[in-house]
């Protein structure tokens, strides 16, 4: 049977319903050979297309994958590419187009194009910005153990869920109570899931809170009546918190005492708050307190110390961070008191704020403690507590400072006699001595302001002491129990 006959035969199935095996085989091989030819032609076509491309078009080779994923909000970094035409490097001529906005989820095509003699090659990379980060569950209480007050119920208010994409999804958190375990589960918009488990413990582990209504240091005079501070107390679990107050305070004797307020909740958690009670000596009428500010200084402080030693008189030195340590050590060892005048003595620094004052005070306090082995609680403010210069740096600073220093356990001492030795060297040693002598009184404490950095002062000290001793005065150094001498605060 030739092909023509076969085709007729094939298209006229009505006349012959059944084909024998040979006929079937022949028909199959005919159809098969047709398909083979088609495939062959196609393959040749494709091959020659690629060959053509290879021979006549520039090449682009992408480094890394052609589909890249970038986590949400993370910057996309171009993995790189190469381009060539035969031996020629065309990489620098490749144009890259397309931008990735990693703050928006989606697919971003990056198109690489290079042209060579009018023939252009293009490649595309797909950048997928995805959210693959699970939300975070945070706890305001212990993250591993859930402590519930005995006989209380869980309040479901100590957790928060934050997702990098959805934001606050606390309301989507599902909490399941398995008795001994509490399970927290949350899922973000893209199905990223977080599960956290906590052990449930029925126990009060929090201490009660106790706050005194009075300052942490109370200053009294000998003979004053002392009464305990009122207080506020609260506890997370117990409605009744026991408070016991202990510690001796003897207001008939000058000294430093401690009152301890001990709060105990039902579970035995204890909070202790200590109040310092300072009982000051009675006012010592007719006593002269010689006080020297701004030192120490070689050439003046040492001479003043010689005079004091010779006359057997004790005084007080309010020091800064200047001058040699040795002079502070000597003054301390010879029985004088060391007070704090601030480290820098710079008004713009010490009166800028409470924090700035106490930072500066700490420097000089540390210095004194290092030299003498003792913390000083005696303070003199630069310019005194009545100064108005501080207003330039902070309005009201002296009002807050005078309160705060006593709250923190310091005492501050102004003066009621000014030797005027700081007035620019205007006065001689005799003038200075006379200013002091003429102001002395047997009816009060005599707190004398002087400066051991001044040359004339060292020569005036002897004369003042001689006069005082000859006229029934006594000289003392300020102690932590010396009643404060304070001026009116003007800022
Ligand atoms: Zn000063």
mmCIF file of C-alpha atoms in Angstrom, residues 203-491:
data_model
loop_
_atom_site.group_PDB
_atom_site.id
_atom_site.type_symbol
_atom_site.label_atom_id
_atom_site.label_comp_id
_atom_site.label_asym_id
_atom_site.label_seq_id
_atom_site.Cartn_x
_atom_site.Cartn_y
_atom_site.Cartn_z
ATOM 1 C CA UNK A 203 3.456 32.225 95.361
ATOM 2 C CA UNK A 204 3.949 35.865 96.384
ATOM 3 C CA UNK A 205 7.535 36.739 95.644
ATOM 4 C CA UNK A 206 7.179 40.540 95.685
ATOM 5 C CA UNK A 207 8.212 42.584 98.675
ATOM 6 C CA UNK A 208 5.720 45.072 100.089
ATOM 7 C CA UNK A 209 6.265 48.759 99.283
ATOM 8 C CA UNK A 210 6.763 51.190 102.131
ATOM 9 C CA UNK A 211 7.182 54.937 101.662
ATOM 10 C CA UNK A 212 7.764 57.343 104.541
ATOM 11 C CA UNK A 213 5.976 60.687 104.530
ATOM 12 C CA UNK A 214 9.008 62.351 106.175
ATOM 13 C CA UNK A 215 12.460 62.773 104.621
ATOM 14 C CA UNK A 216 14.973 59.958 105.012
ATOM 15 C CA UNK A 217 17.014 62.145 107.354
ATOM 16 C CA UNK A 218 15.299 64.062 110.145
ATOM 17 C CA UNK A 219 17.263 66.749 111.970
ATOM 18 C CA UNK A 220 16.268 67.648 115.558
ATOM 19 C CA UNK A 221 17.776 69.664 118.383
ATOM 20 C CA UNK A 222 18.600 68.216 121.786
ATOM 21 C CA UNK A 223 15.388 68.338 123.813
ATOM 22 C CA UNK A 224 13.077 68.247 120.774
ATOM 23 C CA UNK A 225 10.279 65.725 120.741
ATOM 24 C CA UNK A 226 10.657 62.938 118.213
ATOM 25 C CA UNK A 227 7.736 61.183 116.606
ATOM 26 C CA UNK A 228 7.758 58.448 114.021
ATOM 27 C CA UNK A 229 6.947 59.292 110.447
ATOM 28 C CA UNK A 230 3.619 58.338 108.973
ATOM 29 C CA UNK A 231 3.956 56.024 105.964
ATOM 30 C CA UNK A 232 2.193 54.475 103.002
ATOM 31 C CA UNK A 233 2.369 50.730 102.641
ATOM 32 C CA UNK A 234 1.060 48.408 99.930
ATOM 33 C CA UNK A 235 1.556 44.896 98.685
ATOM 34 C CA UNK A 236 0.736 43.053 95.462
ATOM 35 C CA UNK A 237 -0.945 40.154 97.297
ATOM 36 C CA UNK A 238 -1.574 40.910 100.951
ATOM 37 C CA UNK A 239 -4.217 43.354 102.060
ATOM 38 C CA UNK A 240 -2.727 43.471 105.531
ATOM 39 C CA UNK A 241 0.952 44.258 105.820
ATOM 40 C CA UNK A 242 2.520 44.300 109.265
ATOM 41 C CA UNK A 243 4.813 47.229 110.017
ATOM 42 C CA UNK A 244 7.185 47.170 112.963
ATOM 43 C CA UNK A 245 9.321 50.158 113.922
ATOM 44 C CA UNK A 246 12.543 49.671 115.853
ATOM 45 C CA UNK A 247 15.717 51.579 116.720
ATOM 46 C CA UNK A 248 16.598 53.862 119.588
ATOM 47 C CA UNK A 249 16.347 57.662 119.357
ATOM 48 C CA UNK A 250 17.517 59.615 122.396
ATOM 49 C CA UNK A 251 16.736 63.272 121.871
ATOM 50 C CA UNK A 252 18.418 64.206 125.135
ATOM 51 C CA UNK A 253 21.789 63.373 123.601
ATOM 52 C CA UNK A 254 23.331 64.749 120.424
ATOM 53 C CA UNK A 255 24.052 62.005 117.931
ATOM 54 C CA UNK A 256 22.930 60.090 114.890
ATOM 55 C CA UNK A 257 20.194 57.502 115.352
ATOM 56 C CA UNK A 258 18.359 55.074 113.091
ATOM 57 C CA UNK A 259 14.691 54.224 113.037
ATOM 58 C CA UNK A 260 13.947 51.068 111.060
ATOM 59 C CA UNK A 261 10.512 50.532 109.502
ATOM 60 C CA UNK A 262 10.050 46.837 108.710
ATOM 61 C CA UNK A 263 7.070 45.799 106.579
ATOM 62 C CA UNK A 264 6.156 42.097 106.310
ATOM 63 C CA UNK A 265 3.484 40.686 103.992
ATOM 64 C CA UNK A 266 1.438 37.478 104.473
ATOM 65 C CA UNK A 267 4.049 35.419 102.621
ATOM 66 C CA UNK A 268 6.913 36.711 104.738
ATOM 67 C CA UNK A 269 8.435 39.060 102.180
ATOM 68 C CA UNK A 270 10.182 41.885 104.027
ATOM 69 C CA UNK A 271 10.970 45.489 103.154
ATOM 70 C CA UNK A 272 13.122 47.616 105.408
ATOM 71 C CA UNK A 273 13.272 51.413 105.268
ATOM 72 C CA UNK A 274 15.761 53.223 107.470
ATOM 73 C CA UNK A 275 15.243 56.777 108.648
ATOM 74 C CA UNK A 276 18.223 58.667 109.985
ATOM 75 C CA UNK A 277 17.488 60.860 113.004
ATOM 76 C CA UNK A 278 20.157 63.430 113.765
ATOM 77 C CA UNK A 279 19.964 65.108 117.146
ATOM 78 C CA UNK A 280 21.978 68.322 117.076
ATOM 79 C CA UNK A 281 23.799 69.881 120.013
ATOM 80 C CA UNK A 282 22.176 72.842 121.704
ATOM 81 C CA UNK A 283 23.247 76.260 120.413
ATOM 82 C CA UNK A 284 26.595 77.114 121.938
ATOM 83 C CA UNK A 285 26.421 80.798 122.739
ATOM 84 C CA UNK A 286 29.749 82.605 122.757
ATOM 85 C CA UNK A 287 31.526 79.905 120.757
ATOM 86 C CA UNK A 288 33.581 81.070 117.773
ATOM 87 C CA UNK A 289 33.705 78.801 114.737
ATOM 88 C CA UNK A 290 36.548 79.926 112.487
ATOM 89 C CA UNK A 291 35.773 78.623 109.009
ATOM 90 C CA UNK A 292 38.134 78.735 106.033
ATOM 91 C CA UNK A 293 36.862 78.337 102.461
ATOM 92 C CA UNK A 294 38.389 77.709 99.028
ATOM 93 C CA UNK A 295 41.597 75.946 100.145
ATOM 94 C CA UNK A 296 43.840 74.285 100.664
ATOM 95 C CA UNK A 297 46.698 76.372 99.325
ATOM 96 C CA UNK A 298 50.436 76.072 99.965
ATOM 97 C CA UNK A 299 51.893 79.169 101.586
ATOM 98 C CA UNK A 300 48.694 80.212 103.374
ATOM 99 C CA UNK A 301 46.824 77.161 104.677
ATOM 100 C CA UNK A 302 50.013 75.758 106.228
ATOM 101 C CA UNK A 303 50.721 79.039 108.032
ATOM 102 C CA UNK A 304 47.147 79.200 109.365
ATOM 103 C CA UNK A 305 47.544 75.612 110.585
ATOM 104 C CA UNK A 306 50.752 76.661 112.373
ATOM 105 C CA UNK A 307 48.946 79.519 114.123
ATOM 106 C CA UNK A 308 45.992 77.325 115.150
ATOM 107 C CA UNK A 309 48.392 74.731 116.513
ATOM 108 C CA UNK A 310 50.381 77.314 118.433
ATOM 109 C CA UNK A 311 47.238 78.777 120.000
ATOM 110 C CA UNK A 312 45.595 75.398 120.580
ATOM 111 C CA UNK A 313 42.477 76.299 118.607
ATOM 112 C CA UNK A 314 40.343 74.062 116.331
ATOM 113 C CA UNK A 315 38.703 75.351 113.148
ATOM 114 C CA UNK A 316 36.861 74.138 110.044
ATOM 115 C CA UNK A 317 38.156 73.985 106.456
ATOM 116 C CA UNK A 318 35.631 73.843 103.578
ATOM 117 C CA UNK A 319 37.836 72.489 100.826
ATOM 118 C CA UNK A 320 37.677 72.233 97.030
ATOM 119 C CA UNK A 321 39.537 69.943 94.619
ATOM 120 C CA UNK A 322 42.488 72.394 94.472
ATOM 121 C CA UNK A 323 45.678 72.463 96.536
ATOM 122 C CA UNK A 324 47.756 69.637 97.968
ATOM 123 C CA UNK A 325 46.266 66.579 99.698
ATOM 124 C CA UNK A 326 48.896 66.875 102.435
ATOM 125 C CA UNK A 327 47.373 70.061 103.836
ATOM 126 C CA UNK A 328 43.940 68.453 104.114
ATOM 127 C CA UNK A 329 45.525 65.442 105.800
ATOM 128 C CA UNK A 330 47.434 67.662 108.207
ATOM 129 C CA UNK A 331 44.368 69.736 109.106
ATOM 130 C CA UNK A 332 42.382 66.560 109.761
ATOM 131 C CA UNK A 333 45.098 64.930 111.858
ATOM 132 C CA UNK A 334 45.486 68.109 113.927
ATOM 133 C CA UNK A 335 41.840 67.902 114.935
ATOM 134 C CA UNK A 336 40.229 70.369 112.558
ATOM 135 C CA UNK A 337 37.030 69.558 110.694
ATOM 136 C CA UNK A 338 37.023 69.082 106.942
ATOM 137 C CA UNK A 339 33.896 70.253 105.118
ATOM 138 C CA UNK A 340 32.905 70.245 101.446
ATOM 139 C CA UNK A 341 32.790 73.446 99.422
ATOM 140 C CA UNK A 342 32.312 71.716 95.992
ATOM 141 C CA UNK A 343 35.124 70.485 93.755
ATOM 142 C CA UNK A 344 35.093 73.096 91.018
ATOM 143 C CA UNK A 345 33.695 76.132 92.882
ATOM 144 C CA UNK A 346 32.372 77.085 89.439
ATOM 145 C CA UNK A 347 28.923 78.661 89.858
ATOM 146 C CA UNK A 348 27.918 77.827 86.294
ATOM 147 C CA UNK A 349 28.595 74.171 86.997
ATOM 148 C CA UNK A 350 27.442 73.650 90.577
ATOM 149 C CA UNK A 351 24.267 75.719 90.251
ATOM 150 C CA UNK A 352 23.231 74.400 86.821
ATOM 151 C CA UNK A 353 20.990 71.728 88.360
ATOM 152 C CA UNK A 354 20.597 69.498 91.407
ATOM 153 C CA UNK A 355 22.281 66.676 89.526
ATOM 154 C CA UNK A 356 25.173 68.875 88.504
ATOM 155 C CA UNK A 357 25.656 70.094 92.093
ATOM 156 C CA UNK A 358 25.711 66.600 93.560
ATOM 157 C CA UNK A 359 28.012 65.295 90.806
ATOM 158 C CA UNK A 360 30.472 68.067 91.640
ATOM 159 C CA UNK A 361 30.049 67.556 95.388
ATOM 160 C CA UNK A 362 30.817 63.851 94.980
ATOM 161 C CA UNK A 363 34.217 64.650 93.502
ATOM 162 C CA UNK A 364 35.333 66.671 96.531
ATOM 163 C CA UNK A 365 33.596 64.276 98.926
ATOM 164 C CA UNK A 366 35.530 61.357 97.426
ATOM 165 C CA UNK A 367 38.750 63.329 97.701
ATOM 166 C CA UNK A 368 38.202 64.061 101.378
ATOM 167 C CA UNK A 369 37.174 60.479 102.135
ATOM 168 C CA UNK A 370 40.282 59.178 100.387
ATOM 169 C CA UNK A 371 42.539 61.477 102.432
ATOM 170 C CA UNK A 372 40.877 61.259 105.849
ATOM 171 C CA UNK A 373 39.127 57.897 105.625
ATOM 172 C CA UNK A 374 35.874 59.597 106.617
ATOM 173 C CA UNK A 375 32.884 60.901 104.710
ATOM 174 C CA UNK A 376 32.168 64.521 105.508
ATOM 175 C CA UNK A 377 28.566 65.680 105.920
ATOM 176 C CA UNK A 378 29.492 69.341 106.391
ATOM 177 C CA UNK A 379 28.759 71.654 103.488
ATOM 178 C CA UNK A 380 29.295 75.265 102.633
ATOM 179 C CA UNK A 381 27.671 76.470 99.437
ATOM 180 C CA UNK A 382 29.880 78.616 97.195
ATOM 181 C CA UNK A 383 28.583 82.154 97.837
ATOM 182 C CA UNK A 384 26.498 80.853 100.753
ATOM 183 C CA UNK A 385 22.902 79.641 100.645
ATOM 184 C CA UNK A 386 21.665 83.236 100.249
ATOM 185 C CA UNK A 387 23.584 83.876 97.011
ATOM 186 C CA UNK A 388 21.661 85.297 94.060
ATOM 187 C CA UNK A 389 24.288 84.550 91.400
ATOM 188 C CA UNK A 390 22.904 81.007 91.161
ATOM 189 C CA UNK A 391 19.712 82.504 89.676
ATOM 190 C CA UNK A 392 21.666 83.076 86.450
ATOM 191 C CA UNK A 393 22.136 79.340 86.059
ATOM 192 C CA UNK A 394 18.954 77.931 87.552
ATOM 193 C CA UNK A 395 15.983 79.719 89.089
ATOM 194 C CA UNK A 396 15.055 78.355 92.508
ATOM 195 C CA UNK A 397 18.109 76.099 92.747
ATOM 196 C CA UNK A 398 19.085 77.247 96.271
ATOM 197 C CA UNK A 399 15.579 76.518 97.592
ATOM 198 C CA UNK A 400 15.771 72.960 96.310
ATOM 199 C CA UNK A 401 19.436 72.452 97.196
ATOM 200 C CA UNK A 402 19.101 73.543 100.831
ATOM 201 C CA UNK A 403 16.267 71.035 101.253
ATOM 202 C CA UNK A 404 17.906 68.248 99.293
ATOM 203 C CA UNK A 405 21.293 68.370 101.046
ATOM 204 C CA UNK A 406 19.633 67.883 104.446
ATOM 205 C CA UNK A 407 17.419 65.117 103.004
ATOM 206 C CA UNK A 408 20.603 63.388 101.936
ATOM 207 C CA UNK A 409 22.106 63.657 105.410
ATOM 208 C CA UNK A 410 24.328 66.729 104.975
ATOM 209 C CA UNK A 411 24.302 69.887 107.118
ATOM 210 C CA UNK A 412 25.140 73.221 105.594
ATOM 211 C CA UNK A 413 26.676 76.189 107.353
ATOM 212 C CA UNK A 414 26.476 79.815 106.300
ATOM 213 C CA UNK A 415 27.978 82.528 108.536
ATOM 214 C CA UNK A 416 26.938 85.451 110.664
ATOM 215 C CA UNK A 417 30.314 87.225 110.667
ATOM 216 C CA UNK A 418 32.063 88.083 107.401
ATOM 217 C CA UNK A 419 35.798 88.799 107.731
ATOM 218 C CA UNK A 420 35.599 90.481 104.316
ATOM 219 C CA UNK A 421 38.917 88.893 103.377
ATOM 220 C CA UNK A 422 37.588 87.919 99.975
ATOM 221 C CA UNK A 423 36.912 91.452 98.809
ATOM 222 C CA UNK A 424 39.727 91.668 96.291
ATOM 223 C CA UNK A 425 42.606 92.258 98.745
ATOM 224 C CA UNK A 426 41.118 95.625 99.738
ATOM 225 C CA UNK A 427 41.723 95.054 103.438
ATOM 226 C CA UNK A 428 44.830 94.542 105.521
ATOM 227 C CA UNK A 429 45.242 91.793 108.095
ATOM 228 C CA UNK A 430 44.383 94.300 110.837
ATOM 229 C CA UNK A 431 41.208 95.408 109.026
ATOM 230 C CA UNK A 432 40.115 91.793 108.652
ATOM 231 C CA UNK A 433 40.825 91.022 112.314
ATOM 232 C CA UNK A 434 38.900 94.109 113.393
ATOM 233 C CA UNK A 435 35.863 93.298 111.237
ATOM 234 C CA UNK A 436 35.639 89.981 113.044
ATOM 235 C CA UNK A 437 36.459 91.224 116.532
ATOM 236 C CA UNK A 438 33.889 94.020 116.314
ATOM 237 C CA UNK A 439 31.141 91.570 115.362
ATOM 238 C CA UNK A 440 31.726 88.969 118.078
ATOM 239 C CA UNK A 441 28.960 88.390 120.578
ATOM 240 C CA UNK A 442 28.566 86.302 123.724
ATOM 241 C CA UNK A 443 24.828 86.006 123.091
ATOM 242 C CA UNK A 444 25.013 83.804 120.016
ATOM 243 C CA UNK A 445 27.115 81.412 118.019
ATOM 244 C CA UNK A 446 29.840 83.242 116.075
ATOM 245 C CA UNK A 447 30.260 81.612 112.657
ATOM 246 C CA UNK A 448 33.156 83.440 110.974
ATOM 247 C CA UNK A 449 33.671 83.357 107.205
ATOM 248 C CA UNK A 450 37.324 83.455 106.119
ATOM 249 C CA UNK A 451 39.401 82.160 103.203
ATOM 250 C CA UNK A 452 42.631 80.273 103.810
ATOM 251 C CA UNK A 453 43.787 81.042 100.271
ATOM 252 C CA UNK A 454 44.175 84.762 101.115
ATOM 253 C CA UNK A 455 47.539 86.146 102.181
ATOM 254 C CA UNK A 456 46.132 88.752 104.601
ATOM 255 C CA UNK A 457 43.914 86.149 106.302
ATOM 256 C CA UNK A 458 46.855 84.123 107.588
ATOM 257 C CA UNK A 459 48.129 87.217 109.369
ATOM 258 C CA UNK A 460 44.717 88.124 110.832
ATOM 259 C CA UNK A 461 43.964 84.736 112.408
ATOM 260 C CA UNK A 462 46.404 85.095 115.314
ATOM 261 C CA UNK A 463 44.989 88.467 116.338
ATOM 262 C CA UNK A 464 41.379 87.196 116.265
ATOM 263 C CA UNK A 465 42.275 84.182 118.381
ATOM 264 C CA UNK A 466 44.194 86.251 120.912
ATOM 265 C CA UNK A 467 41.270 88.654 121.280
ATOM 266 C CA UNK A 468 38.728 85.867 121.583
ATOM 267 C CA UNK A 469 40.651 83.906 124.185
ATOM 268 C CA UNK A 470 41.308 87.078 126.208
ATOM 269 C CA UNK A 471 37.617 88.002 126.171
ATOM 270 C CA UNK A 472 36.037 84.753 127.359
ATOM 271 C CA UNK A 473 35.241 83.141 124.001
ATOM 272 C CA UNK A 474 35.940 79.547 123.139
ATOM 273 C CA UNK A 475 36.895 78.217 119.699
ATOM 274 C CA UNK A 476 35.472 75.003 118.281
ATOM 275 C CA UNK A 477 35.468 73.071 115.039
ATOM 276 C CA UNK A 478 32.076 72.327 113.479
ATOM 277 C CA UNK A 479 30.910 68.740 114.101
ATOM 278 C CA UNK A 480 28.057 66.853 112.403
ATOM 279 C CA UNK A 481 25.981 67.826 115.452
ATOM 280 C CA UNK A 482 26.710 71.532 115.369
ATOM 281 C CA UNK A 483 23.457 73.410 114.810
ATOM 282 C CA UNK A 484 23.293 74.777 111.298
ATOM 283 C CA UNK A 485 23.801 78.503 110.830
ATOM 284 C CA UNK A 486 21.757 79.450 107.810
ATOM 285 C CA UNK A 487 20.950 82.614 105.926
ATOM 286 C CA UNK A 488 17.753 83.495 104.136
ATOM 287 C CA UNK A 489 17.523 81.733 100.799
ATOM 288 C CA UNK A 490 17.008 84.243 97.961
ATOM 289 C CA UNK A 491 16.800 81.935 94.994
#
